Amino acid sequence: MQNLLYGLACFICFITLTTNEAKASDKMEEMPAFYRVESDTAKSRQAVRELSRTINSLNATSNNETMRKYAQVLHAFSDSVLFRGDRELQEVRKDMSDPDIVEQIIKLNNALISEDDAEWEEASDSGVFDELDNIMLEFSSDENYVGPEDIYDVLNLFKTEGADAITSPNDAFDSPVEYTSEWSNFEMRTQTMYMQDQAEVTFGEQKLNAGDIQMNFVTHIVKAQGIPDSTGKIVQKPIFKDGQSTFNANQMIYNYETGKGLIKGIVTEESDGIITSQVVKKTAGPEMYMSDNVYTTCRLEHPHFGFRTKKLKVVPEKNIVSGPFLVELNESPLPLGFFFGLFPATSDNTSGFIMPSYGESTDRGFFLRDGGVFLALTDYFNLTVLGTAYTLGGWGVNVSSQYRKRYSFSGNTRFSYVNNLFQENDGSVSSRTDYQIQWSHSQESKKSSRFSANVNIANSDYNRNNSQDANDYLQSSMNSSVSYSNSFAIGNVNLSTTAQTRYQQNVQTGEATLAPEASLNMARARPFKSLFKKSNPISEIGITYNMSARGEMTNKPGVGSLPFDVIGAEESTGDGTGEDGKYPDLLSNFGDYTDSFRWGVTHDIPMSTQMKVLKYFTLSPSFNYKEYWHPVSYDYTYIESENAVQVDTTQGLTRYNEYSTAVGFNTNMFMFYNMKGGSIIRHTIQPSVSMSFRPDFGDPNYDYYQWVQTSSTDSKGRQVFRSEGGLVGKPSTGRSNNLSFSVNNILELKSGRKDEDGKAKKTMLLNNFNISSGYDFERDSLNWSDINAGFRTTLLKKVDVSVNSRWDPYQYIVTDTKYDETLGKEVVTSQYKSQYTLASTGNGLAALSNMTIAVGTRLSPKGAKEKKEKKLDAMEPRNEMERQMLEEMRRNPDLYMDFDVPWSLSVNYSLNYSKTGYAEPTVTQTLTFSGDVSLTPKWKFAFRSGYDFKEGSFSYTSFDITRDLHCWQLTANWIPFGPRQSYNITIAVKAAMLQDLKWEKRNSWIDRNDRFQ
């Protein structure tokens, strides 16, 4: 039988990426482009956007009309936002999101930048221009359409002969000046066009709007200013757009041939900053020189704060350099400033210094904490190095990095090493070394293989000694994993493999486990399906194969050891913990635990089919075969003189197998209850019965177990597994012929009233109510299994209720009691389960042995959750930092405050009751609650707490207050009691580029010597 199953398994394994329709025109203005991760079509639009930018960059000196039009249409597609009715445009967007097309566009973009001729030939021959022609047809106007052959000829000429070969003559005919206004007059003598009221002049990518424009075609000078309205107020002031830059001014003079100009009363935006300047001199290049300026991130006409300086130089998308400046508050100067200023004005990552925080710790001295440098090494990778120093001599270093390759993968790493020196209460100095390793990696590509990592490893005292996050205080464990998976097919059989390493550690006890794993899984295959035209029990036979290889290493002694005294075994002098009551760090002492490494392999081959019986019933026979592979086997001999067992070890792979068979029988029944008003309650009943059989693999004929006496008091001996203490389990002992049965109930209400859509409203009254038990015919006693019962429902659509219970049907016999002074009564100290059922002794059907009740709710105004999610979806990042923040907010929306939501409240209660026979019951209760309320549209108050029923006091509690100060924000956090008692008040500028402009007052537990309490 075993060989037959092996042959069958081998046979199966081996044969078997929203505005109106976007149209590009010569007047199309460049808009900032942003990347959105969550949309499938975003990848194709981002690829097209990058291609548009590349073509524009290559065309900067050539000014080729074909390339300009082509780039404009691509840009229109990439920045398009469609309504539901734009079906044809949506279809184009969907078609372009095909991963193969996206890859072709990326290769074309890379080929245009590359100097490799072979790369250009490969990309241009891939058919990518035909695919991009779909965009040309739908997103271009008739005069802007560029065919695939035309753009290929121009780009090929550019790649083979250079930019001069495609340069267009720069004359009035090829680069026309377009203008329009409500009133105009042309003076032939001076060749000057006078325009008033809604005047507009466009020249290439530059556009000027104003109430009064004078344009001289001889000198190429344009003059612009506003016009007075009926009240004398100046309106229609000049708005000048140059590429992505926009300038609002009072007056301006501009030479559209040289690109030079003089602008008065300008307001312009650079990155997150807004510059108001009295006079600006614009050079032929991108640089601008300004005088009498105010720089701010506040978007009000009269800003709350700013930096006033006489001289300013702006280099768009690079930086802003100022001379001596003073800080203004509500347009009033303060005695604060500096000799010069340098402000970043780029949406890209830029290297720079990070200012440290300073303060005093009662047991480590004065400190400078988390100061260092940020290095934007490449477009894909950055590095942050931070250092901390204490006057008592302690120090620490923190190295972190973020990396991302678009469409492929992203992640971040962090390594922290701290050498702490603490001054104890008696004046002595103690030293503690802490470390933490963090790594997060995720794959964005949709390939068959996937690699991911989520690593958080630290020594058990790291959070207590170094973390300033109160949430780390509540963390009792750390879990890490690194995994690789791949799926593939052999013929019609789908297979998948996974390799994973897990690291689990208990922060409180120091116990840690390192566990590598590997698996091979075969999806359900139906080998006989092709032999039949219609479905039948044979064609529905399905076979699955699962192989799992596991290893494990731990720093807790005794794991996997034999459960009796062994001759020659090392005697343990303790539980393996140190003076602090914790186990030694596993990674730091890795070599000390290599001998405790265990491994094993399991193979699981389930087979099943199903058939309809009597039309309404489903019969499901199944057979399961399983193997356990262990690296060692033991032979046991009891030595009476030693009162211990002699163990002879055989090194080598040892195989054990087991099998079982079962048949299930289930159906669905429906009952309907008519209510007043036409409402109907539907009652779904799902009964299920199954019968399973398993031989006794403890039988001596299998030789999987050995009867052995283990001590002088164990005269009868016990069955011991030949590979006892192994990692992957063992075959079951005892013959089993088990009948299992269960009944599940579902109640649903269908209202007689219909909603606005004409559909009847449905309400789930009872999600499920399940009762299950079983009976083993092979046992000589205790045949009945425990009765499990539970239900789950939602009350008033807000309160989730879940109840699960276990009931014991047998009578317990008390053998010993003692008087408990705390309870003031006799309590049971010893008892055993008898063979008599409670029903037979007249004590009811069963006794409650365990019950868990969970009640939870989250309340907020109607539509608040959807409104918050919609708000997050509508937000678009302007730089990498904002992109990362937005991704975190979308993953955990409940962790961020939304001032538009007036209030929210979350309450969760759980109760666990446990009682064995006549023993005293154990009851544990937990209550946690959190919420927030908007006191005003600008004030937000949040809280988080719980109640400890055992101690009769509140558990961890914190309060947060947030005040929106327009361009500033005030935050305050207070933990009023407990070992993490602290407060923190911060007033900071909202703009990310001025994140170090803040005032902070804190009193943290990390800087007090009572943190160990």
Tab-separated table of N, CA, C and O in Angstrom, residues 301-337:
chain	number	residue	atom	x	y	z
A	301	GLU	N	-3.063	85.580	2.237
A	301	GLU	CA	-2.594	86.840	1.647
A	301	GLU	C	-1.704	87.583	2.616
A	301	GLU	O	-0.716	88.198	2.230
A	302	HIS	N	-2.063	87.535	3.896
A	302	HIS	CA	-1.228	88.074	4.960
A	302	HIS	C	-0.754	86.902	5.806
A	302	HIS	O	-1.450	86.465	6.730
A	303	PRO	N	0.419	86.347	5.511
A	303	PRO	CA	0.858	85.092	6.138
A	303	PRO	C	1.103	85.231	7.634
A	303	PRO	O	1.458	86.307	8.128
A	304	HIS	N	0.918	84.091	8.314
A	304	HIS	CA	1.144	84.068	9.753
A	304	HIS	C	2.613	84.229	10.118
A	304	HIS	O	2.943	84.741	11.183
A	305	PHE	N	3.489	83.729	9.265
A	305	PHE	CA	4.920	83.860	9.541
A	305	PHE	C	5.660	83.933	8.212
A	305	PHE	O	5.103	83.651	7.144
A	306	GLY	N	6.926	84.322	8.286
A	306	GLY	CA	7.735	84.387	7.086
A	306	GLY	C	9.162	84.784	7.420
A	306	GLY	O	9.506	85.111	8.567
A	307	PHE	N	9.999	84.737	6.389
A	307	PHE	CA	11.391	85.150	6.504
A	307	PHE	C	11.597	86.332	5.560
A	307	PHE	O	11.482	86.180	4.344
A	308	ARG	N	11.899	87.524	6.125
A	308	ARG	CA	12.067	88.730	5.309
A	308	ARG	C	13.543	88.954	5.029
A	308	ARG	O	14.378	88.903	5.925
A	309	THR	N	13.862	89.149	3.728
A	309	THR	CA	15.239	89.358	3.315
A	309	THR	C	15.278	90.334	2.149
A	309	THR	O	14.335	90.406	1.349
A	310	LYS	N	16.359	91.084	2.034
A	310	LYS	CA	16.504	92.051	0.949
A	310	LYS	C	16.868	91.364	-0.367
A	310	LYS	O	16.395	91.759	-1.427
A	311	LYS	N	17.716	90.346	-0.292
A	311	LYS	CA	18.206	89.701	-1.503
A	311	LYS	C	17.838	88.222	-1.487
A	311	LYS	O	17.917	87.559	-0.458
A	312	LEU	N	17.463	87.744	-2.688
A	312	LEU	CA	17.070	86.356	-2.804
A	312	LEU	C	17.405	85.864	-4.202
A	312	LEU	O	17.153	86.551	-5.191
A	313	LYS	N	17.952	84.688	-4.271
A	313	LYS	CA	18.212	84.035	-5.553
A	313	LYS	C	17.445	82.727	-5.584
A	313	LYS	O	17.562	81.909	-4.670
A	314	VAL	N	16.652	82.530	-6.643
A	314	VAL	CA	15.841	81.326	-6.772
A	314	VAL	C	16.308	80.530	-7.983
A	314	VAL	O	16.383	81.069	-9.095
A	315	VAL	N	16.631	79.280	-7.746
A	315	VAL	CA	16.924	78.343	-8.823
A	315	VAL	C	15.822	77.292	-8.793
A	315	VAL	O	15.812	76.441	-7.899
A	316	PRO	N	14.833	77.354	-9.694
A	316	PRO	CA	13.701	76.426	-9.628
A	316	PRO	C	14.148	74.971	-9.608
A	316	PRO	O	15.117	74.589	-10.261
A	317	GLU	N	13.407	74.178	-8.836
A	317	GLU	CA	13.660	72.755	-8.670
A	317	GLU	C	15.056	72.467	-8.140
A	317	GLU	O	15.596	71.379	-8.352
A	318	LYS	N	15.658	73.468	-7.429
A	318	LYS	CA	16.953	73.218	-6.819
A	318	LYS	C	17.010	73.805	-5.420
A	318	LYS	O	16.901	73.087	-4.443
A	319	ASN	N	17.150	75.160	-5.311
A	319	ASN	CA	17.208	75.761	-3.981
A	319	ASN	C	16.894	77.250	-4.041
A	319	ASN	O	16.781	77.846	-5.121
A	320	ILE	N	16.737	77.818	-2.864
A	320	ILE	CA	16.504	79.251	-2.681
A	320	ILE	C	17.572	79.752	-1.716
A	320	ILE	O	17.698	79.238	-0.600
A	321	VAL	N	18.359	80.751	-2.159
A	321	VAL	CA	19.450	81.282	-1.343
A	321	VAL	C	19.132	82.727	-0.980
A	321	VAL	O	18.762	83.536	-1.850
A	322	SER	N	19.228	83.049	0.311
A	322	SER	CA	18.928	84.407	0.761
A	322	SER	C	20.134	85.019	1.459
A	322	SER	O	21.021	84.311	1.950
A	323	GLY	N	20.131	86.365	1.511
A	323	GLY	CA	21.098	87.075	2.317
A	323	GLY	C	20.631	87.100	3.770
A	323	GLY	O	19.826	86.258	4.189
A	324	PRO	N	21.089	88.049	4.558
A	324	PRO	CA	20.638	88.127	5.954
A	324	PRO	C	19.115	88.255	6.021
A	324	PRO	O	18.498	88.964	5.223
A	325	PHE	N	18.486	87.538	6.954
A	325	PHE	CA	17.037	87.545	7.052
A	325	PHE	C	16.595	87.653	8.501
A	325	PHE	O	17.342	87.345	9.433
A	326	LEU	N	15.342	88.108	8.678
A	326	LEU	CA	14.673	88.160	9.974
A	326	LEU	C	13.377	87.366	9.901
A	326	LEU	O	12.746	87.293	8.852
A	327	VAL	N	12.998	86.786	11.032
A	327	VAL	CA	11.746	86.048	11.107
A	327	VAL	C	10.614	87.016	11.416
A	327	VAL	O	10.737	87.884	12.280
A	328	GLU	N	9.482	86.879	10.685
A	328	GLU	CA	8.299	87.695	10.919
A	328	GLU	C	7.179	86.834	11.469
A	328	GLU	O	7.008	85.680	11.073
A	329	LEU	N	6.409	87.400	12.379
A	329	LEU	CA	5.231	86.748	12.914
A	329	LEU	C	4.066	87.711	12.749
A	329	LEU	O	4.072	88.806	13.319
A	330	ASN	N	3.054	87.297	11.949
A	330	ASN	CA	1.938	88.184	11.601
A	330	ASN	C	2.441	89.501	11.037
A	330	ASN	O	1.962	90.578	11.399
A	331	GLU	N	3.431	89.403	10.140
A	331	GLU	CA	4.035	90.538	9.419
A	331	GLU	C	4.746	91.509	10.345
A	331	GLU	O	5.015	92.652	9.963
A	332	SER	N	5.076	91.079	11.567
A	332	SER	CA	5.842	91.886	12.514
A	332	SER	C	7.196	91.222	12.723
A	332	SER	O	7.245	90.022	13.039
A	333	PRO	N	8.304	91.946	12.518
A	333	PRO	CA	9.627	91.327	12.638
A	333	PRO	C	9.961	90.971	14.086
A	333	PRO	O	9.572	91.665	15.021
A	334	LEU	N	10.650	89.872	14.232
A	334	LEU	CA	11.136	89.421	15.530
A	334	LEU	C	12.652	89.537	15.563
A	334	LEU	O	13.309	89.502	14.518
A	335	PRO	N	13.237	89.657	16.752
A	335	PRO	CA	14.711	89.729	16.846
A	335	PRO	C	15.354	88.350	16.653
A	335	PRO	O	16.183	87.912	17.448
A	336	LEU	N	14.914	87.664	15.607
A	336	LEU	CA	15.450	86.346	15.287
A	336	LEU	C	15.815	86.312	13.818
A	336	LEU	O	15.049	86.769	12.976
A	337	GLY	N	16.969	85.787	13.503
A	337	GLY	CA	17.396	85.703	12.124
A	337	GLY	C	18.765	85.096	12.011
A	337	GLY	O	19.311	84.520	12.957
